PDB file of C-alpha atoms and ligand atoms in Angstrom:
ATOM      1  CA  UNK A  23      14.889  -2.208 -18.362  1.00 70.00           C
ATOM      2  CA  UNK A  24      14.036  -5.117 -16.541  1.00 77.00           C
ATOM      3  CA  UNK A  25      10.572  -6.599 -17.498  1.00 87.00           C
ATOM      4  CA  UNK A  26       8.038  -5.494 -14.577  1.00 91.00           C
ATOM      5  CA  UNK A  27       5.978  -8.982 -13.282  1.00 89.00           C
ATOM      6  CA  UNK A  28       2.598  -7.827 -12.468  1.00 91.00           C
ATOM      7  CA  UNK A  29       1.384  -7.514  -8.952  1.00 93.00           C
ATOM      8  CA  UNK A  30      -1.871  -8.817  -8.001  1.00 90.00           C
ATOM      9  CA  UNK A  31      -2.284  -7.522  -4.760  1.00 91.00           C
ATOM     10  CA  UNK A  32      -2.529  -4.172  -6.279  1.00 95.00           C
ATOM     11  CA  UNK A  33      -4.463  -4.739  -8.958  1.00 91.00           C
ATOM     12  CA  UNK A  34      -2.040  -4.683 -11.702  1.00 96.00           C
ATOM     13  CA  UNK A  35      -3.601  -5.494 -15.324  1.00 97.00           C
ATOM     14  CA  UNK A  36      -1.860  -3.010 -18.042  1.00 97.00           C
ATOM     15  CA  UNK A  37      -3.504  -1.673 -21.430  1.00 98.00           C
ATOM     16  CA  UNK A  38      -2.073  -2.582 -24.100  1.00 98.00           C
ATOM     17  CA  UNK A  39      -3.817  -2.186 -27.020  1.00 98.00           C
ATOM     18  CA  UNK A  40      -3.017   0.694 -28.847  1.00 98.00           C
ATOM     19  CA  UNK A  41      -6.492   1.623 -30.440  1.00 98.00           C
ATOM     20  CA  UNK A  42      -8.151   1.769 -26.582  1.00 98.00           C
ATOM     21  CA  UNK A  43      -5.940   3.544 -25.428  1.00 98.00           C
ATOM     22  CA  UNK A  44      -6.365   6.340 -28.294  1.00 98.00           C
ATOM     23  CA  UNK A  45      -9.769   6.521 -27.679  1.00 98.00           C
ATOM     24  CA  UNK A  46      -9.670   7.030 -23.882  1.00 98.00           C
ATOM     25  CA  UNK A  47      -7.186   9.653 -24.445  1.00 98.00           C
ATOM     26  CA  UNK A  48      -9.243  11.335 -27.007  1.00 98.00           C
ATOM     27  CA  UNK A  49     -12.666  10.735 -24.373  1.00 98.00           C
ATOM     28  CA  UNK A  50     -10.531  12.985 -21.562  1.00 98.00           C
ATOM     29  CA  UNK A  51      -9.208  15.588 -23.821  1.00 98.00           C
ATOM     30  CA  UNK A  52      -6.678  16.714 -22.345  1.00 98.00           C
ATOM     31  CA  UNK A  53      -5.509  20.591 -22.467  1.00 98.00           C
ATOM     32  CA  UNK A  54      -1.854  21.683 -21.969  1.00 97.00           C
ATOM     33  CA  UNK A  55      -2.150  23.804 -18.765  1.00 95.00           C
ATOM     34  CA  UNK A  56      -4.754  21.622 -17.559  1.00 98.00           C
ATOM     35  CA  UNK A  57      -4.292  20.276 -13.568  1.00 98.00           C
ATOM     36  CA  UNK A  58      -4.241  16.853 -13.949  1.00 98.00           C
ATOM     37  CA  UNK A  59      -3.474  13.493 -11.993  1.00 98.00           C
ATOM     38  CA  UNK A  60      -3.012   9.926 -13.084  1.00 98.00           C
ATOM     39  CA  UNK A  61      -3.897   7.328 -10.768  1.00 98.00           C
ATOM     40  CA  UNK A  62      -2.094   4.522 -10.630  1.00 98.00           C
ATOM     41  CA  UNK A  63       0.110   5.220 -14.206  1.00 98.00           C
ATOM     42  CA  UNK A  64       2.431   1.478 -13.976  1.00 98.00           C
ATOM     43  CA  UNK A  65       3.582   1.325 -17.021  1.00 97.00           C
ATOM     44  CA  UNK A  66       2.866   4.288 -18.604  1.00 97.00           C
ATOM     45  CA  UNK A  67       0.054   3.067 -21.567  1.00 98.00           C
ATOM     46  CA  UNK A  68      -2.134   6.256 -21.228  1.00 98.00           C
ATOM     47  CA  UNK A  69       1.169   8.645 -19.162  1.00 98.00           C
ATOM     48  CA  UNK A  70       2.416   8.428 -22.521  1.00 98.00           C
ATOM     49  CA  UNK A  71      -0.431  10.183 -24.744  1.00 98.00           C
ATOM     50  CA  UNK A  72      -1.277  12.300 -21.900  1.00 98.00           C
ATOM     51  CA  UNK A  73       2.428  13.918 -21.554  1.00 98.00           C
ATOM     52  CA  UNK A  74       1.878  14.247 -25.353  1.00 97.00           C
ATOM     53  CA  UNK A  75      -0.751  16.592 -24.634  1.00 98.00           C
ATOM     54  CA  UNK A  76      -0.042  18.199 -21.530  1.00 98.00           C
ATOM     55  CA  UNK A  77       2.400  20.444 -19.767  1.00 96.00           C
ATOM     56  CA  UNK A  78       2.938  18.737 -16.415  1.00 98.00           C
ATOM     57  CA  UNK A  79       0.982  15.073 -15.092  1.00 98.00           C
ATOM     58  CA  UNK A  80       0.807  14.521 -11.414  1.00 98.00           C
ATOM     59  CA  UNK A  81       0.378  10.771 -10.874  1.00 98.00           C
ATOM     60  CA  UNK A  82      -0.475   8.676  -8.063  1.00 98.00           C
ATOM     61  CA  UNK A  83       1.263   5.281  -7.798  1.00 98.00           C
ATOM     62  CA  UNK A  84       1.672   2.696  -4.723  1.00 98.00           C
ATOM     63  CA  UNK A  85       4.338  -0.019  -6.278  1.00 98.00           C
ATOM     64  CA  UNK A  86       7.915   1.364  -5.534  1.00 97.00           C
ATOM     65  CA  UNK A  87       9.584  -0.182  -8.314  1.00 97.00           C
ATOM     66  CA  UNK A  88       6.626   1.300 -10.923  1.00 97.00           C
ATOM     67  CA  UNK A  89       7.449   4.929  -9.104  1.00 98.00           C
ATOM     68  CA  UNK A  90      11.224   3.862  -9.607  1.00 97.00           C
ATOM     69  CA  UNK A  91      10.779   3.212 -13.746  1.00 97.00           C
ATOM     70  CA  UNK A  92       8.734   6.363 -14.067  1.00 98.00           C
ATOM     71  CA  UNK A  93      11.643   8.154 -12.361  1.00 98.00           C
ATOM     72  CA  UNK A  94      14.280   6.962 -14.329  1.00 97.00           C
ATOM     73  CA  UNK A  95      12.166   7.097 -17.357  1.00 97.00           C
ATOM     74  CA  UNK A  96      12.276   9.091 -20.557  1.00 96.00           C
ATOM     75  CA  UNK A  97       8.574  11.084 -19.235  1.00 97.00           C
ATOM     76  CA  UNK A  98      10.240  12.316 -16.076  1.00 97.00           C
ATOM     77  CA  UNK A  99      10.542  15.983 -16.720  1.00 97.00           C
ATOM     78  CA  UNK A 100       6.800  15.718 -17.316  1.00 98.00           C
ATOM     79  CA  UNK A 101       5.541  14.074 -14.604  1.00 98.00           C
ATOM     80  CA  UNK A 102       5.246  15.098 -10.847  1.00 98.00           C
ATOM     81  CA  UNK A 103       5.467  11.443  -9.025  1.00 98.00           C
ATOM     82  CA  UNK A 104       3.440  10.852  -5.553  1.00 98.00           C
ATOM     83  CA  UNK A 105       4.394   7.743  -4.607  1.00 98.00           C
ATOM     84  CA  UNK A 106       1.464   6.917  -2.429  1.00 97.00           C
ATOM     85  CA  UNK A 107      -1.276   4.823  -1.501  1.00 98.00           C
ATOM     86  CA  UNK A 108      -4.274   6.926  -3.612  1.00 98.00           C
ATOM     87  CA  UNK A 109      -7.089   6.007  -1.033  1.00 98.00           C
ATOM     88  CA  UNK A 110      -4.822   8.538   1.573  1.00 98.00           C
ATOM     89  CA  UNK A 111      -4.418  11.281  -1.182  1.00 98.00           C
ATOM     90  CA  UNK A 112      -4.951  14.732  -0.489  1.00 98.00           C
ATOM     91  CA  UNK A 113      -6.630  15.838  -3.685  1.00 98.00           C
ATOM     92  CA  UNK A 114      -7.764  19.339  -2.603  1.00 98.00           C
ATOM     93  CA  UNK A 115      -4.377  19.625  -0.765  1.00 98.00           C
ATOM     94  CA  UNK A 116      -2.989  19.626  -4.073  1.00 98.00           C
ATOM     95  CA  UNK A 117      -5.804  21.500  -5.761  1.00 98.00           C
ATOM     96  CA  UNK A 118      -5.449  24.093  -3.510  1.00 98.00           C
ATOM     97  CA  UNK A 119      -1.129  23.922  -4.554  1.00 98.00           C
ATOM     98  CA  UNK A 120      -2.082  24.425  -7.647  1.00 98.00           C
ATOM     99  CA  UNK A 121      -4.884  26.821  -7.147  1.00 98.00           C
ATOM    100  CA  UNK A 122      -6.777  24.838  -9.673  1.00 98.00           C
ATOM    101  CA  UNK A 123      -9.305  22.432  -9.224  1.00 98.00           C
ATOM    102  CA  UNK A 124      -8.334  18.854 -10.802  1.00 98.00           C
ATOM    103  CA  UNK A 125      -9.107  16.462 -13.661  1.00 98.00           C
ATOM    104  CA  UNK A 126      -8.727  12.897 -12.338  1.00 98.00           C
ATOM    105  CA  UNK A 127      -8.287  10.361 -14.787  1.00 98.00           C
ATOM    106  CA  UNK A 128      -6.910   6.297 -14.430  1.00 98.00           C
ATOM    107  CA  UNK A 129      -7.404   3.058 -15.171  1.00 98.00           C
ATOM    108  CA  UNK A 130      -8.229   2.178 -11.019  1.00 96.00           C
ATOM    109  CA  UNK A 131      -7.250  -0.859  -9.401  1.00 92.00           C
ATOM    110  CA  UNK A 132     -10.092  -2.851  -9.298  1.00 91.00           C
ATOM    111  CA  UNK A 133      -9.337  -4.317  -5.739  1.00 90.00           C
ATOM    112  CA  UNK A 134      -9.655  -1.061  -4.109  1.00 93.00           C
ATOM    113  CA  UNK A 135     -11.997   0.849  -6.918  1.00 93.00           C
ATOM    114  CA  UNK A 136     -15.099   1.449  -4.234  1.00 93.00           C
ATOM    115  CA  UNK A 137     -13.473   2.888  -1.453  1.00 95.00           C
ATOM    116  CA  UNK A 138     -11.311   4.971  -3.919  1.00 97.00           C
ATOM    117  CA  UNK A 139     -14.337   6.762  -5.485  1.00 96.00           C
ATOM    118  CA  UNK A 140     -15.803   7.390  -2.377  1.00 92.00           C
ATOM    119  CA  UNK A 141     -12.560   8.853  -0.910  1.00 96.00           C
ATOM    120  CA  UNK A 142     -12.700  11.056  -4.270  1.00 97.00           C
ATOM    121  CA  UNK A 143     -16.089  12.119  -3.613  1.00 94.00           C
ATOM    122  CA  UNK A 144     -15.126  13.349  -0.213  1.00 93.00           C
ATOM    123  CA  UNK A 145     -13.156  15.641  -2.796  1.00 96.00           C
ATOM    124  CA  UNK A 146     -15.334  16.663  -5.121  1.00 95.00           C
ATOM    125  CA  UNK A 147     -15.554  20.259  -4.531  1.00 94.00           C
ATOM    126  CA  UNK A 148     -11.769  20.648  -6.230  1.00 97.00           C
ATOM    127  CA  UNK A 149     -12.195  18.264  -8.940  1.00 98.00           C
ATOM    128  CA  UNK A 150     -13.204  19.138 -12.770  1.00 97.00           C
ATOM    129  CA  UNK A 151     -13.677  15.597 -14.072  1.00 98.00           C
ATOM    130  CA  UNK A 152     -12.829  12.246 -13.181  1.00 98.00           C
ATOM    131  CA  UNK A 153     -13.003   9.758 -16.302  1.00 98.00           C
ATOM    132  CA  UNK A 154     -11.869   6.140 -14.940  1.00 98.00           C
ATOM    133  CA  UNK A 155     -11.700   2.368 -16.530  1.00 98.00           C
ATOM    134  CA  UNK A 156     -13.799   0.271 -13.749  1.00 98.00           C
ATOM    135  CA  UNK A 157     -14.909  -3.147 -14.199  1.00 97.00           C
ATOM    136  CA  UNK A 158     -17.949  -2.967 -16.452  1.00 98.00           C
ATOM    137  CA  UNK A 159     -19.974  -4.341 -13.004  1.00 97.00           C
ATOM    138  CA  UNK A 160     -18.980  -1.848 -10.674  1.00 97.00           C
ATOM    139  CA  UNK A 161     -19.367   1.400 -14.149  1.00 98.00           C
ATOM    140  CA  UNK A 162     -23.297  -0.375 -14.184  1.00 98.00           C
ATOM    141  CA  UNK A 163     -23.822   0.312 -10.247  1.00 97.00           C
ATOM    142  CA  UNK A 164     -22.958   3.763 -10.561  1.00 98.00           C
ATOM    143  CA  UNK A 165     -24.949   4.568 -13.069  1.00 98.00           C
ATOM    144  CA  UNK A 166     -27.671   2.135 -12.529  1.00 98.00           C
ATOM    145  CA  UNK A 167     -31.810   3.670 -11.956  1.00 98.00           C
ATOM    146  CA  UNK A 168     -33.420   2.447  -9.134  1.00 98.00           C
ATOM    147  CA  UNK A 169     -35.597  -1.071  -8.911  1.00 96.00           C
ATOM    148  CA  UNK A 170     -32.586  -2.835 -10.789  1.00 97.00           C
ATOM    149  CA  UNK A 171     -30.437  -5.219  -9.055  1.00 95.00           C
ATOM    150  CA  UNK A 172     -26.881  -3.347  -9.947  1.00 97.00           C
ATOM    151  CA  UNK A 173     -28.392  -0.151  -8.340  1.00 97.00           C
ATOM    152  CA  UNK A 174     -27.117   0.460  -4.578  1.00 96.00           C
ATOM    153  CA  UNK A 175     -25.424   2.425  -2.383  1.00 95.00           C
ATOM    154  CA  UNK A 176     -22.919   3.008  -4.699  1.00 96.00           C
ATOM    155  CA  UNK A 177     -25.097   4.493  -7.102  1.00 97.00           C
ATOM    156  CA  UNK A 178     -27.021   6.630  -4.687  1.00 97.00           C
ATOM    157  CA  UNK A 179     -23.861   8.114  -3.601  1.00 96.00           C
ATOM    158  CA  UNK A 180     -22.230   8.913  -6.242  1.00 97.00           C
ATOM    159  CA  UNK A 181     -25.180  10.233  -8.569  1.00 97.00           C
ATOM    160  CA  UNK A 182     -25.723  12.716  -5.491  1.00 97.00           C
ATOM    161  CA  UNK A 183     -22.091  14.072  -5.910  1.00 96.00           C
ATOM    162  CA  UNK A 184     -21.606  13.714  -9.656  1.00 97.00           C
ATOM    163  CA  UNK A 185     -23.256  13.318 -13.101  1.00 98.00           C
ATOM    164  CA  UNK A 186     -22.217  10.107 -14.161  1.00 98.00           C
ATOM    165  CA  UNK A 187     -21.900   8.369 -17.787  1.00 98.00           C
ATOM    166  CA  UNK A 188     -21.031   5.364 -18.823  1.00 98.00           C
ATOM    167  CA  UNK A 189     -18.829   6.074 -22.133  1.00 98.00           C
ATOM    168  CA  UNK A 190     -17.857   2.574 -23.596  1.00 98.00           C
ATOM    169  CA  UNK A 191     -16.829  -0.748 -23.042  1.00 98.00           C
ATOM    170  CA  UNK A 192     -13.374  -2.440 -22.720  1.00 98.00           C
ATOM    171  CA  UNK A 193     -12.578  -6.244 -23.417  1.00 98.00           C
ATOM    172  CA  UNK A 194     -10.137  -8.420 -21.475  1.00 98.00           C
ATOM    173  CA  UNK A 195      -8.078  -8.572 -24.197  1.00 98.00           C
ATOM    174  CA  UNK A 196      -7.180  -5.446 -23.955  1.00 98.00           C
ATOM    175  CA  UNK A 197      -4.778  -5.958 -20.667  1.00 98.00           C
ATOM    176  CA  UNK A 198      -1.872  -7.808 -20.056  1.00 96.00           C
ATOM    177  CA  UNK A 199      -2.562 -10.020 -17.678  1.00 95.00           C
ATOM    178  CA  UNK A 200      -5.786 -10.219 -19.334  1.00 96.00           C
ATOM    179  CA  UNK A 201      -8.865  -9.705 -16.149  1.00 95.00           C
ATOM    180  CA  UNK A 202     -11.679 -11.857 -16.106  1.00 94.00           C
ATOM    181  CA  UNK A 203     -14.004  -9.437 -16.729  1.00 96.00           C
ATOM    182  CA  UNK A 204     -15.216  -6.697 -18.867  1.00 98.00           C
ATOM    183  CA  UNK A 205     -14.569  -3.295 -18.023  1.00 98.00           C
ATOM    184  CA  UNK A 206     -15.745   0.267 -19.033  1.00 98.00           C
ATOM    185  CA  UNK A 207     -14.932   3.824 -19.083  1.00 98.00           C
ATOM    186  CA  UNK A 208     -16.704   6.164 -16.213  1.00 98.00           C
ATOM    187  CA  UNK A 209     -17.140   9.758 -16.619  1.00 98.00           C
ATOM    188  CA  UNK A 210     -17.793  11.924 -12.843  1.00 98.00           C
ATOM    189  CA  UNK A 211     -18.276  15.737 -13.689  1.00 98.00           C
ATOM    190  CA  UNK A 212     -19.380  17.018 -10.155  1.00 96.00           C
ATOM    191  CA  UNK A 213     -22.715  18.500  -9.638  1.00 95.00           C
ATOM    192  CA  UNK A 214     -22.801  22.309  -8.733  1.00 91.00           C
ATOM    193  CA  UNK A 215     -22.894  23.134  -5.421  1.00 85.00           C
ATOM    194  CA  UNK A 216     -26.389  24.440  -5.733  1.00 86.00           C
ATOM    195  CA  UNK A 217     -27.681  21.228  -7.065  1.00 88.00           C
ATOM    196  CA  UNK A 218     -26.234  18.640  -3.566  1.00 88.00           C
ATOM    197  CA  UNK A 219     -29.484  19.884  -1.526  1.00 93.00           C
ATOM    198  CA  UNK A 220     -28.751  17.300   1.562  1.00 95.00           C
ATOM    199  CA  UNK A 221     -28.890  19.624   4.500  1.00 96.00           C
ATOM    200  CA  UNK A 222     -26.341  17.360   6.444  1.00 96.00           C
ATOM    201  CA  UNK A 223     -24.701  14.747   3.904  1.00 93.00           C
ATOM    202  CA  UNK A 224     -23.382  12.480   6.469  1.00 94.00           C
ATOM    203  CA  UNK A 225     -27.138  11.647   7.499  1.00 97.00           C
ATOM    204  CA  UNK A 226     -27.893  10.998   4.305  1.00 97.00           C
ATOM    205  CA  UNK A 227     -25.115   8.953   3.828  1.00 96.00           C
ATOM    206  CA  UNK A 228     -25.847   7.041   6.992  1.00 97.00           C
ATOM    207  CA  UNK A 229     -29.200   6.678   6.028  1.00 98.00           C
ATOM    208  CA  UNK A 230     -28.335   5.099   2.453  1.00 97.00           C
ATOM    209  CA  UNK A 231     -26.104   2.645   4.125  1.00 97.00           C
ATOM    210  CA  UNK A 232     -28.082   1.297   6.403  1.00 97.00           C
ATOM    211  CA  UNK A 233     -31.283   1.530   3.083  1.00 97.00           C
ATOM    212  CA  UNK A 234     -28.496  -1.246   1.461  1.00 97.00           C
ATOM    213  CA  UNK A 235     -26.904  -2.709   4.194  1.00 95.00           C
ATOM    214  CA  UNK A 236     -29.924  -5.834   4.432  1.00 89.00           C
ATOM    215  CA  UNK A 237     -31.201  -5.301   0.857  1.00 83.00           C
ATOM    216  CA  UNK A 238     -34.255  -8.102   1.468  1.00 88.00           C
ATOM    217  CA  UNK A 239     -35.752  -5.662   5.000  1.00 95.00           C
ATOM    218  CA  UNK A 240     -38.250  -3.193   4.668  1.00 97.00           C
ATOM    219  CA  UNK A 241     -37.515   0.312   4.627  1.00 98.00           C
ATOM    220  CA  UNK A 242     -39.608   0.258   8.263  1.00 97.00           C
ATOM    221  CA  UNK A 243     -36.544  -2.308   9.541  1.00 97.00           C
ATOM    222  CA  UNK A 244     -33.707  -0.814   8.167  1.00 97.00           C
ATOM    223  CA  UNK A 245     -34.150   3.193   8.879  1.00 98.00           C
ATOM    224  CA  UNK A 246     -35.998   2.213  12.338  1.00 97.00           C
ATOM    225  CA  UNK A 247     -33.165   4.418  14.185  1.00 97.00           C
ATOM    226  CA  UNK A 248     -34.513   7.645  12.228  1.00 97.00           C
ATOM    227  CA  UNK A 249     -38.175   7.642  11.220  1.00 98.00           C
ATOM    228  CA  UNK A 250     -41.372   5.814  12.769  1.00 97.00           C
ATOM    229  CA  UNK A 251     -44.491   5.376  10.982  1.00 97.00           C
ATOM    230  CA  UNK A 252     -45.770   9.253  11.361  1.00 97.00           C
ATOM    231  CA  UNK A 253     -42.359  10.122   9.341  1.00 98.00           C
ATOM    232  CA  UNK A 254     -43.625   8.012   6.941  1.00 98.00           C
ATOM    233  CA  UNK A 255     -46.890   9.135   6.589  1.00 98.00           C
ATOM    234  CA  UNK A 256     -45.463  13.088   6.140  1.00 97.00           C
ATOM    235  CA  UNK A 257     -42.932  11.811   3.785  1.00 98.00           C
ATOM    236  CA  UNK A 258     -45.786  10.078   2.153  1.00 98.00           C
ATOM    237  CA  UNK A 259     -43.439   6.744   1.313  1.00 98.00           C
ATOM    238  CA  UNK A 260     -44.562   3.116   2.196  1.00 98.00           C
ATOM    239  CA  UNK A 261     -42.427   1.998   5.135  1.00 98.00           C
ATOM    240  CA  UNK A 262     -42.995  -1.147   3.723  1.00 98.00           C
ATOM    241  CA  UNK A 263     -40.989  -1.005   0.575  1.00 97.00           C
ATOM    242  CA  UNK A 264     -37.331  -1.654  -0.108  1.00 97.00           C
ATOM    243  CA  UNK A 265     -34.081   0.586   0.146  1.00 97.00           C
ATOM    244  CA  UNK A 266     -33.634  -0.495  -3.956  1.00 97.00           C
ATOM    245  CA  UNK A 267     -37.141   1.649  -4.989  1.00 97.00           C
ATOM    246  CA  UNK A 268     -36.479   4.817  -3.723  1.00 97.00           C
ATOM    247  CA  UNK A 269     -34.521   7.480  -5.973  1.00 97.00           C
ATOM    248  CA  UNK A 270     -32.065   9.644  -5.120  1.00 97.00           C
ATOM    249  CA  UNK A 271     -34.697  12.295  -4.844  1.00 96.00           C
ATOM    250  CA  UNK A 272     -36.505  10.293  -2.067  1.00 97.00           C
ATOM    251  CA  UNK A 273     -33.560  10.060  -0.288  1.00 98.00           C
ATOM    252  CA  UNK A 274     -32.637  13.534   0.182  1.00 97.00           C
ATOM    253  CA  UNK A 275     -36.254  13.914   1.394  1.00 97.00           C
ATOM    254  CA  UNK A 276     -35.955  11.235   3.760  1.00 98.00           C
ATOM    255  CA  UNK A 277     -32.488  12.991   5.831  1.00 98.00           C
ATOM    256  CA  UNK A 278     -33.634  16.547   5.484  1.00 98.00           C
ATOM    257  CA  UNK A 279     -36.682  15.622   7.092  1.00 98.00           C
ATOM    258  CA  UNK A 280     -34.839  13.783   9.670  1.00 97.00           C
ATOM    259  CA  UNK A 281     -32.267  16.610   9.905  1.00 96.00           C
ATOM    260  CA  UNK A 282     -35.229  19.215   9.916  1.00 94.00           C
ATOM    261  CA  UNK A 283     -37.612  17.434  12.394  1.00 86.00           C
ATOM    262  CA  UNK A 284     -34.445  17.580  15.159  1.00 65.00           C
TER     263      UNK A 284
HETATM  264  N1  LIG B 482      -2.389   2.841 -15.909  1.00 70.70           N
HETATM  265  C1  LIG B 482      -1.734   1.560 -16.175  1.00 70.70           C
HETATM  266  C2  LIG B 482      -2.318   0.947 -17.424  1.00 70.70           C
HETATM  267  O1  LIG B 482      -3.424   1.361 -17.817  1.00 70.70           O
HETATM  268  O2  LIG B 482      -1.687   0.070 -18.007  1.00 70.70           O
HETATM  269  C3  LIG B 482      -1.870   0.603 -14.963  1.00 70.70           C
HETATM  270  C4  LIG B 482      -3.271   0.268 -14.546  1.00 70.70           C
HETATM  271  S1  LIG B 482      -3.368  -1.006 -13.313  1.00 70.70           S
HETATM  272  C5  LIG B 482      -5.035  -1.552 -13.544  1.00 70.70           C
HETATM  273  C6  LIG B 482      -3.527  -0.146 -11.757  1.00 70.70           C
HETATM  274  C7  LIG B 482      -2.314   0.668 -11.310  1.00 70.70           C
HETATM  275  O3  LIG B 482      -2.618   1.266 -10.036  1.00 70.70           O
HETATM  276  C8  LIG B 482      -1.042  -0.131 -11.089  1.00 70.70           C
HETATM  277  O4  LIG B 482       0.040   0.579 -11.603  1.00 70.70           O
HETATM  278  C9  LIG B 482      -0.938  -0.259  -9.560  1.00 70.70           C
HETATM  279  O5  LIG B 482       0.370  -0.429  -9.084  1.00 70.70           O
HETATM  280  C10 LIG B 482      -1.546   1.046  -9.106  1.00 70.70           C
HETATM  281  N2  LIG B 482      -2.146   1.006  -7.762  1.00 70.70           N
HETATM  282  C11 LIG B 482      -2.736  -0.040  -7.131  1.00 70.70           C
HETATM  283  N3  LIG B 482      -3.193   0.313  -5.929  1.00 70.70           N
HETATM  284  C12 LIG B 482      -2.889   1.628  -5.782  1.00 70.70           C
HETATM  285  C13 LIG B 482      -3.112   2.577  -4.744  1.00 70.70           C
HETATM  286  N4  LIG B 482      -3.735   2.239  -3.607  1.00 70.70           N
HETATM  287  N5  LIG B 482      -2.661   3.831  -4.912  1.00 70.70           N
HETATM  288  C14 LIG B 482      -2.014   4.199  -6.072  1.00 70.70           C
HETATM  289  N6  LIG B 482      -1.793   3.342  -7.086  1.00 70.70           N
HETATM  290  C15 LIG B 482      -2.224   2.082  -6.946  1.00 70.70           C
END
């Protein structure tokens, strides 16, 4: 086959070292009659191992001529092949096809990785796992502890939906083309419904973005449109601190007392 030129515009940098690979296969552990989906496969360096392992792979990939290789390749019979952009994915549409919730695993596009795990968040309730290479930054704001400059929105989100773990780092070398940066390997189990105790988690959400969205203003400035200074003083917080101090604790507080007080 023709060789494949890689396409920046969709974030294209391919594994190719053998050993990494390996050990992100062994990190997801995959199980035969397990549901799972590959996002964004290209070239097949962890399709491959994972076909090894597995009965069937769903995978998720935007670049026509990619889909068109994987087609026409020797994995076929394995693979189930959405060609599709994965930020519109149904995930629980196909959970709910396979009656199975899913394990989501890929080395992400790092143009679009944000707004991807956010769309997967949205559907959490029929995933198992998620285990994705990031850039190292964007693995450190997700599981970055408040009062540290990586921690954000990003982290407040997504350590409300999921536990999330930082397994190991990846070097540039790694990829062909190589990236400028380092990257890592993220681990999302979600959290049991029990444990996601925002009574309405589109005010919270709300309220985190607008905690981030001017990162130097006082919590006073930036929430002004939900809570005046007698929320505070029930909440017991200091209006005068920053988004970046509270925990994720503090913030469910915050919109169930907003959601509570009507
Ligand atoms: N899994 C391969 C590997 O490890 O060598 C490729 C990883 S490469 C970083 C990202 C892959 O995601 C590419 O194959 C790219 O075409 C695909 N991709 C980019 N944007 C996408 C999107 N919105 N939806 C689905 N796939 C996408």
């Amino acid at each position: 086959m023709e060789e494949h030129r890689a396409r920046k515009r969709f974030g294209q940098n391919f594994l190719v070292d053998g050993n990494i690979i390996r050990k992100i296969v062994a990190a997801i552990d995959p199980k035969p009659d397990q549901a799972m989906v590959e996002i964004g496969p290209g070239l097949g360096a962890m399709t491959r191992p994972l076909t090894e392992r597995l009965d069937r792979l769903h995978v998720i990939e935007i670049d026509r001529d990619l889909a068109q290789r994987l087609r026409e390749g020797e994995l076929a019979d394995k693979l189930v092949i959405h060609e599709q952009d994965a930020l519109k994915f149904d995930f629980s549409e196909l959970a709910g096809t396979l009656g199975t919730a899913l394990r989501v695993v890929g080395n992400l596009p790092y143009n679009i990785s944000s707004p991807l795990l956010f769309h997967l968040a949205e559907h959490a309730e029929q995933v198992c796992d998620m285990t994705f290479m990031l850039q190292k930054e964007v693995v450190d704001r997700i599981v970055a502890a408040p009062d540290t400059e990586a921690y954000g929105r990003l982290s407040v989100m997504l350590q409300y939906r999921f536990e999330c773990s930082h397994l190991f780092d990846v070097p540039p070398g790694a990829f062909r083309p190589m990236p400028k940066v380092m990257s890592a390997i993220v681990r999302l189990k979600p959290r049991s419904p029990a444990q996601l105790d925002a009574r309405d988690p589109l005010l919270m959400s709300a309220i985190v973005k607008a905690a981030f969205g001017q990162r130097r203003k006082t919590l006073r400035n930036t929430l002004r449109e939900w809570l005046a200074q007698t929320d505070w003083d029930v909440l017991g917080i200091d209006a005068s601190r920053r988004g970046e101090t509270l925990d994720l604790a503090d913030y469910v507080r915050i919109a169930n007392h907003v959601a509570t007080r009507g």
